[in-house]
Amino acid sequence: QIRESAALTRDVLEQHFNDLKGTLKKLLDERLMSLLQEVDAIEQESIKPLDECQKLIEHGVSTADDLLLEGESAVHGDVGQQNEKLCSFTKKALHIQLDSLPEVPSLVDVPCLSAQLDDCLLTILKNQIFRHGTVASRPPVQLEEFVEKPGGILVRWCKVDDDFVPQDYRLQYRKSTASHFEDVYVGSETEFIVLHIDPNVDYQFRVCARGDGRQEWSPWSVPQIGHTTLVPHEWTTGLEGYSLSSRRNIALRNDSQSSGVLYSKAPTYFCGQTLTFRQVLSGIETVGQPDRRDSLGLCVEQQNGFDSLQRDKAVCVSTNGAVFVNGKEMTNQLPAVTSGSTVTFDMEVVQLGPGSNEGGTCKLRVTISSNNREVVFDWVLDQCCVSLYFGCSFLYPGWKVLVF
């Protein structure tokens, strides 16, 4: 573990500083280009009036040279043409202003470019670079517990550094055969159920934390292996009124007029576990219209011909929060089910009747929770059940339920 984490830390440091080198070079090149462009702009703007002045002076000198040549030709020409040339020379000389010069900018108005470079930048960078990065050998959080769930694992972690004040946690996982970890949770909780876990397959987990008011994450905890032996909960296929996700753990009440109870594929709920129904958005931004016959719950066996779990050998919750046991409504009521609501069922055996091994009676302690409220009661069955089916029924379309 020490050699592996040390090698990984070296790789991370080398990659990070190589990235910094590339980024710094790019920034310095961009700054240099910006300053050079600024020099070019000042040069072009400042030299333009001087170039125009020079052109005017050169033009005046050229005109004077031409006039001088013409005067010399008039003086040294033939007597017959001398008067005519002198007359033409005199007219040109009167029209050309040889004693005027363009306005030349004063010396104080002419820019003189120079580069002002502050050497303290190197000192600042040096101080920042020498303080950049740390190597830690004691992560402030560690993985604490793995709890098997059907098709998932409940991962718990804890803080082991009393001086560390966490703001957020970050949980990652990967299959033992994979090369890279991936984020599965970021938040303030200290536990998370990782779903879509293949049964009897090892997964590696690690967690880190971010201190209060900090941006950087702490070192990773020591990776640990977790797995589940429980098959995932799945809805049964083929019922016309419901559409299922690819993993068959999400059921959507569709627009079909057909109604009935959608059951689990198999009796995969065992006493001692927690079964969770979560209402999720169905893409139309709202849940379906509620009806008192709607139900979410558990039952001893599949019974076709019913449009609700509000029947014998079943416990369920309606979308209006009513709790039913063997078809009878209890006086205690839970909050209504809305978008994002979570309803959980917990059961434990509290009493086995005579001849339980041959299917005798049993009493189950049932706890149903929803929106921070719960109902607890005893459910007496005339036969001892090792496992139970789960099911749901909705009269109107738009309801979408995830089970885990």
Coordinates of C-alpha atoms in Angstrom, one line a residue:
Q1 CA 0.0 0.0 0.0
I2 CA 2.8 2.4 0.8
R3 CA 4.7 1.7 -2.4
E4 CA 1.5 2.0 -4.5
S5 CA 0.4 5.2 -2.9
A6 CA 3.9 6.7 -3.2
A7 CA 4.1 5.8 -6.9
L8 CA 0.7 7.3 -7.5
T9 CA 1.6 10.5 -5.7
R10 CA 4.8 10.8 -7.8
D11 CA 2.7 10.5 -11.0
V12 CA 0.2 13.1 -9.8
L13 CA 3.0 15.6 -8.8
E14 CA 4.8 15.1 -12.1
Q15 CA 1.7 15.5 -14.2
H16 CA 0.5 18.6 -12.2
F17 CA 3.9 20.4 -12.5
N18 CA 4.2 19.5 -16.2
D19 CA 0.8 21.0 -16.7
L20 CA 1.8 24.1 -14.7
K21 CA 4.9 24.5 -16.9
G22 CA 2.9 24.4 -20.1
T23 CA 0.3 26.8 -18.7
L24 CA 2.9 29.3 -17.5
K25 CA 4.8 29.2 -20.8
K26 CA 1.5 29.8 -22.6
L27 CA 0.6 32.8 -20.4
L28 CA 4.1 34.3 -20.7
D29 CA 3.9 34.0 -24.5
E30 CA 0.5 35.6 -24.6
R31 CA 1.7 38.5 -22.4
L32 CA 4.8 39.0 -24.6
M33 CA 2.7 39.0 -27.7
S34 CA 0.4 41.6 -26.1
L35 CA 3.3 43.9 -25.2
L36 CA 4.8 43.6 -28.7
Q37 CA 1.5 44.5 -30.3
E38 CA 1.3 47.5 -28.0
V39 CA 4.8 48.6 -29.2
D40 CA 3.8 48.2 -32.8
A41 CA 0.6 50.3 -32.3
I42 CA 2.4 53.2 -30.5
E43 CA 5.2 53.1 -33.2
Q44 CA 2.7 53.3 -36.1
E45 CA 0.6 56.0 -34.5
S46 CA 3.6 58.2 -33.5
I47 CA 5.6 57.9 -36.7
K48 CA 2.7 58.8 -39.0
P49 CA 2.9 62.7 -38.6
L50 CA 6.7 62.6 -38.9
D51 CA 6.5 60.6 -42.1
E52 CA 4.0 63.0 -43.5
C53 CA 6.3 66.0 -42.6
Q54 CA 9.3 64.3 -44.1
K55 CA 7.3 63.7 -47.4
L56 CA 6.3 67.4 -47.5
I57 CA 10.0 68.5 -47.0
E58 CA 11.3 66.1 -49.6
H59 CA 8.6 67.3 -52.1
G60 CA 9.6 70.9 -51.5
V61 CA 13.3 70.2 -51.9
S62 CA 12.6 68.2 -55.1
T63 CA 10.5 71.1 -56.4
A64 CA 13.3 73.6 -55.6
D65 CA 15.8 71.4 -57.4
D66 CA 13.6 71.3 -60.5
L67 CA 13.2 75.1 -60.4
L68 CA 16.9 75.6 -60.0
L69 CA 17.6 73.5 -63.1
E70 CA 15.0 75.3 -65.1
G71 CA 16.6 78.7 -64.1
E72 CA 20.1 77.6 -65.1
S73 CA 18.7 76.4 -68.4
A74 CA 17.1 79.8 -68.9
V75 CA 20.3 81.7 -68.2
H76 CA 22.5 79.5 -70.4
G77 CA 20.0 79.0 -73.2
D78 CA 19.9 80.7 -76.7
V79 CA 19.3 84.5 -76.8
G80 CA 16.0 83.9 -78.7
Q81 CA 14.5 81.6 -76.1
Q82 CA 16.1 83.3 -73.1
N83 CA 13.4 85.9 -72.5
E84 CA 10.6 83.2 -72.9
K85 CA 12.4 80.8 -70.4
L86 CA 13.1 83.6 -67.9
C87 CA 9.5 84.7 -68.0
S88 CA 8.3 81.1 -67.4
F89 CA 10.9 80.7 -64.6
T90 CA 9.8 83.9 -63.0
K91 CA 6.1 82.9 -63.0
K92 CA 6.9 79.5 -61.4
A93 CA 9.1 81.0 -58.8
L94 CA 6.4 83.4 -57.7
H95 CA 3.8 80.6 -57.3
I96 CA 6.1 78.2 -55.3
Q97 CA 6.6 79.0 -51.6
L98 CA 10.1 77.9 -51.0
D99 CA 10.3 79.7 -47.7
S100 CA 7.5 77.7 -45.9
L101 CA 8.0 74.4 -44.0
P102 CA 5.4 72.0 -42.5
E103 CA 4.9 72.0 -38.8
V104 CA 7.4 69.7 -37.1
P105 CA 6.4 68.1 -33.7
S106 CA 8.4 69.4 -30.9
L107 CA 10.9 67.0 -29.3
V108 CA 8.8 66.6 -26.1
D109 CA 5.9 65.4 -28.2
V110 CA 7.8 62.6 -29.9
P111 CA 7.5 59.3 -28.0
C112 CA 10.5 57.3 -27.0
L113 CA 9.6 53.7 -26.3
S114 CA 11.1 51.6 -23.5
A115 CA 10.1 48.4 -21.7
Q116 CA 9.4 48.7 -17.9
L117 CA 9.9 45.2 -16.3
D118 CA 9.4 44.7 -12.6
D119 CA 11.9 42.2 -11.3
C120 CA 9.7 41.6 -8.2
L121 CA 7.5 39.3 -10.3
L122 CA 10.2 36.6 -10.1
T123 CA 10.4 37.0 -6.3
I124 CA 6.6 36.7 -6.0
L125 CA 6.5 33.7 -8.3
K126 CA 9.4 32.1 -6.5
N127 CA 7.7 32.5 -3.1
Q128 CA 4.3 31.2 -4.4
I129 CA 5.9 28.2 -6.2
F130 CA 7.9 27.2 -3.1
R131 CA 4.7 27.2 -1.1
H132 CA 2.6 25.4 -3.8
G133 CA 1.6 21.8 -3.1
T134 CA 1.9 19.6 -0.1
V135 CA 2.5 15.9 0.6
A136 CA 0.3 14.4 3.2
S137 CA 0.5 10.9 4.6
R138 CA -2.6 10.9 6.9
P139 CA -5.9 11.4 5.2
P140 CA -8.5 13.2 7.4
V141 CA -11.3 10.8 6.5
Q142 CA -11.4 7.0 6.1
L143 CA -13.9 4.4 4.9
E144 CA -15.8 2.9 7.9
E145 CA -18.4 0.4 6.8
F146 CA -19.9 -1.4 3.8
V147 CA -23.5 -2.7 4.0
E148 CA -24.8 -5.0 1.3
K149 CA -27.9 -3.8 -0.5
P150 CA -29.8 -5.5 -3.4
G151 CA -27.8 -4.4 -6.4
G152 CA -25.9 -1.9 -4.4
I153 CA -23.6 -1.1 -1.4
L154 CA -24.2 1.4 1.4
V155 CA -20.8 3.0 2.0
R156 CA -20.1 4.9 5.3
W157 CA -17.1 6.9 6.1
C158 CA -15.9 9.0 9.1
K159 CA -13.5 11.8 10.0
V160 CA -10.3 10.6 11.7
D161 CA -8.6 14.0 12.2
D162 CA -10.2 16.0 15.0
D163 CA -8.6 19.2 13.8
F164 CA -10.1 18.9 10.3
V165 CA -13.4 20.7 9.7
P166 CA -15.0 19.1 6.5
Q167 CA -17.3 21.0 4.2
D168 CA -17.8 18.3 1.5
Y169 CA -16.9 14.7 0.9
R170 CA -16.1 13.0 -2.4
L171 CA -16.6 9.3 -2.9
Q172 CA -15.1 7.4 -5.8
Y173 CA -15.4 3.7 -6.9
R174 CA -14.2 1.4 -9.6
K175 CA -14.5 -2.3 -10.5
S176 CA -11.5 -4.2 -9.4
T177 CA -10.7 -4.8 -13.1
A178 CA -11.0 -1.1 -14.1
S179 CA -8.0 1.2 -14.3
H180 CA -9.7 4.5 -13.3
F181 CA -11.8 5.6 -10.4
E182 CA -15.0 7.7 -11.1
D183 CA -17.0 10.0 -8.9
V184 CA -20.2 8.6 -7.5
Y185 CA -21.0 11.1 -4.7
V186 CA -20.0 14.7 -3.7
G187 CA -21.8 16.3 -0.8
S188 CA -21.9 16.8 3.0
E189 CA -23.4 13.4 4.0
T190 CA -21.1 10.7 5.5
E191 CA -22.9 7.8 3.8
F192 CA -24.2 7.0 0.3
I193 CA -25.9 4.0 -1.4
V194 CA -24.0 3.2 -4.6
L195 CA -26.4 1.5 -7.0
H196 CA -25.9 -0.5 -10.2
I197 CA -23.5 -2.8 -8.5
D198 CA -23.1 -6.2 -10.0
P199 CA -23.6 -9.0 -7.4
N200 CA -20.5 -11.0 -6.3
V201 CA -18.1 -8.6 -8.0
D202 CA -15.4 -6.7 -6.0
Y203 CA -15.4 -2.9 -6.2
Q204 CA -12.7 -0.5 -4.8
F205 CA -13.8 2.6 -2.9
R206 CA -12.0 5.7 -1.7
V207 CA -13.1 8.9 -0.1
C208 CA -11.6 12.4 0.5
A209 CA -12.8 15.7 1.9
R210 CA -12.6 19.4 1.4
G211 CA -12.0 21.6 4.4
D212 CA -14.3 24.4 5.3
G213 CA -13.7 27.4 3.0
R214 CA -11.1 25.5 0.9
Q215 CA -11.0 24.6 -2.8
E216 CA -8.6 21.8 -2.8
W217 CA -9.4 18.2 -1.8
S218 CA -7.6 16.3 0.9
P219 CA -5.6 13.1 0.2
W220 CA -7.6 10.0 -0.6
S221 CA -8.3 7.4 2.1
V222 CA -6.8 4.0 1.8
P223 CA -8.8 2.2 -0.9
Q224 CA -11.0 -0.7 0.4
I225 CA -12.9 -3.4 -1.3
G226 CA -16.7 -3.9 -1.0
H227 CA -19.2 -6.2 -2.7
T228 CA -22.8 -7.3 -2.5
T229 CA -24.2 -10.8 -2.8
L230 CA -27.8 -9.6 -3.1
V231 CA -29.3 -9.4 -6.6
P232 CA -30.8 -6.1 -7.5
H233 CA -34.5 -5.3 -7.1
E234 CA -36.3 -5.4 -10.5
W235 CA -39.8 -4.8 -11.7
T236 CA -41.4 -7.6 -13.7
T237 CA -41.8 -7.0 -17.4
G238 CA -44.8 -7.2 -19.7
L239 CA -47.5 -5.2 -17.8
E240 CA -49.1 -2.9 -20.4
G241 CA -49.6 0.1 -18.1
Y242 CA -45.9 0.5 -17.2
S243 CA -42.7 1.3 -19.0
L244 CA -39.4 0.1 -17.4
S245 CA -35.8 1.4 -17.5
S246 CA -33.0 -0.6 -19.0
R247 CA -32.1 -2.0 -15.6
R248 CA -35.7 -2.5 -14.7
N249 CA -35.4 -0.7 -11.4
I250 CA -37.5 2.3 -12.5
A251 CA -41.2 2.0 -13.5
L252 CA -43.1 4.7 -15.3
R253 CA -46.9 4.7 -15.4
N254 CA -47.6 5.4 -19.1
D255 CA -50.6 6.6 -20.9
S256 CA -52.1 3.1 -21.4
Q257 CA -55.7 2.7 -20.1
S258 CA -54.7 -0.7 -18.7
S259 CA -54.3 -0.7 -14.9
G260 CA -53.2 -3.2 -12.3
V261 CA -50.5 -3.9 -9.8
L262 CA -46.9 -4.0 -11.0
Y263 CA -45.0 -6.6 -9.0
S264 CA -41.3 -7.3 -8.5
K265 CA -39.7 -9.9 -10.7
A266 CA -39.1 -12.1 -7.7
P267 CA -39.6 -12.0 -3.9
T268 CA -36.2 -10.2 -3.3
Y269 CA -37.1 -8.4 -0.1
F270 CA -35.9 -10.1 3.1
C271 CA -36.7 -9.1 6.7
G272 CA -33.9 -7.0 8.2
Q273 CA -33.4 -5.1 5.0
T274 CA -34.6 -1.6 4.0
L275 CA -36.7 -1.3 0.8
T276 CA -36.8 2.3 -0.7
F277 CA -39.2 3.7 -3.2
R278 CA -38.2 7.1 -4.6
Q279 CA -40.5 9.2 -6.7
V280 CA -38.6 10.8 -9.6
L281 CA -39.5 13.3 -12.3
S282 CA -40.9 11.6 -15.4
G283 CA -39.8 14.2 -17.9
I284 CA -43.1 16.2 -17.8
E285 CA -41.8 18.1 -14.7
T286 CA -44.6 16.9 -12.5
V287 CA -45.9 13.7 -10.9
G288 CA -49.1 12.1 -11.9
Q289 CA -52.5 13.0 -10.5
P290 CA -53.0 11.2 -7.2
D291 CA -55.7 8.7 -6.4
R292 CA -56.6 7.0 -3.1
R293 CA -56.2 3.6 -4.8
D294 CA -52.5 4.3 -5.6
S295 CA -50.2 2.1 -3.6
L296 CA -46.5 1.4 -2.9
G297 CA -45.7 -1.6 -0.7
L298 CA -44.9 -5.2 0.0
C299 CA -47.0 -8.4 -0.3
V300 CA -46.7 -12.1 0.4
E301 CA -47.6 -13.2 -3.2
Q302 CA -48.5 -11.9 -6.6
Q303 CA -52.3 -11.7 -7.1
N304 CA -53.5 -10.7 -10.5
G305 CA -56.9 -9.1 -10.9
F306 CA -56.4 -6.4 -8.3
D307 CA -55.9 -2.7 -9.2
S308 CA -54.2 -1.9 -5.8
L309 CA -52.1 -3.4 -3.0
Q310 CA -54.8 -2.4 -0.6
R311 CA -55.8 -6.0 -0.1
D312 CA -55.2 -9.0 2.1
K313 CA -51.6 -10.2 2.7
A314 CA -50.1 -6.8 1.8
V315 CA -49.0 -3.5 3.5
C316 CA -48.8 -0.3 1.4
V317 CA -48.9 3.5 1.4
S318 CA -51.2 5.5 -0.9
T319 CA -49.9 8.6 -2.7
N320 CA -52.1 10.7 -0.3
G321 CA -50.2 9.2 2.7
A322 CA -52.8 6.7 3.9
V323 CA -51.3 3.4 5.3
F324 CA -53.1 0.1 4.6
V325 CA -52.6 -3.3 6.3
N326 CA -54.3 -6.3 4.8
G327 CA -56.7 -3.9 3.0
K328 CA -57.7 -1.9 6.1
E329 CA -56.7 1.8 6.5
M330 CA -54.8 2.7 9.6
T331 CA -55.6 5.9 11.6
N332 CA -51.9 7.0 11.4
Q333 CA -51.0 8.7 8.2
L334 CA -47.8 9.7 6.4
P335 CA -47.2 12.9 4.3
A336 CA -48.4 12.7 0.7
V337 CA -46.1 11.4 -1.9
T338 CA -44.8 14.2 -4.2
S339 CA -41.8 14.6 -6.6
G340 CA -38.6 13.6 -4.9
S341 CA -40.4 11.8 -2.0
T342 CA -38.8 8.7 -0.5
V343 CA -40.8 6.0 1.2
T344 CA -38.9 3.2 3.0
F345 CA -40.1 -0.1 4.4
D346 CA -38.2 -1.9 7.2
M347 CA -39.4 -5.2 8.6
E348 CA -38.1 -7.6 11.3
V349 CA -39.5 -10.8 12.7
V350 CA -40.7 -10.4 16.3
Q351 CA -42.5 -13.7 16.8
L352 CA -42.8 -17.1 15.1
G353 CA -46.0 -19.1 15.7
P354 CA -46.2 -22.9 16.2
G355 CA -44.9 -25.0 13.4
S356 CA -43.2 -22.0 11.7
N357 CA -40.8 -24.3 9.9
E358 CA -43.8 -25.8 8.1
G359 CA -45.3 -22.5 7.3
G360 CA -46.9 -21.5 10.6
T361 CA -47.9 -17.9 11.6
C362 CA -45.4 -15.1 12.2
K363 CA -45.5 -11.5 13.4
L364 CA -43.5 -8.8 11.6
R365 CA -42.6 -5.4 13.0
V366 CA -43.1 -3.0 10.2
T367 CA -41.7 0.6 10.0
I368 CA -42.8 2.8 7.1
S369 CA -41.0 6.2 6.8
S370 CA -41.7 9.1 4.6
N371 CA -40.5 12.8 4.7
N372 CA -39.1 12.5 8.3
R373 CA -42.3 10.8 9.7
E374 CA -42.8 7.1 10.3
V375 CA -45.5 4.6 11.2
V376 CA -44.7 1.5 13.2
F377 CA -47.1 -1.5 13.6
D378 CA -47.1 -5.3 13.8
W379 CA -48.2 -7.3 10.8
V380 CA -49.5 -10.8 11.6
L381 CA -49.3 -13.4 8.8
D382 CA -50.9 -16.8 8.8
Q383 CA -47.8 -18.2 7.1
C384 CA -44.1 -17.6 7.7
C385 CA -42.5 -15.9 4.7
V386 CA -38.8 -15.9 4.1
S387 CA -39.1 -13.2 1.4
L388 CA -41.7 -10.8 0.0
Y389 CA -42.6 -9.2 -3.3
F390 CA -42.8 -5.5 -3.7
G391 CA -45.3 -3.7 -5.9
C392 CA -46.9 -0.5 -7.0
S393 CA -50.1 0.7 -8.7
F394 CA -51.1 4.1 -10.1
L395 CA -54.3 5.0 -11.7
Y396 CA -53.1 8.0 -13.6
P397 CA -50.0 8.4 -15.9
G398 CA -46.9 10.4 -14.9
W399 CA -45.8 8.5 -11.8
K400 CA -42.2 7.3 -12.0
V401 CA -40.7 5.2 -9.2
L402 CA -37.2 4.0 -8.5
V403 CA -36.8 1.0 -6.2
F404 CA -33.6 0.0 -4.3

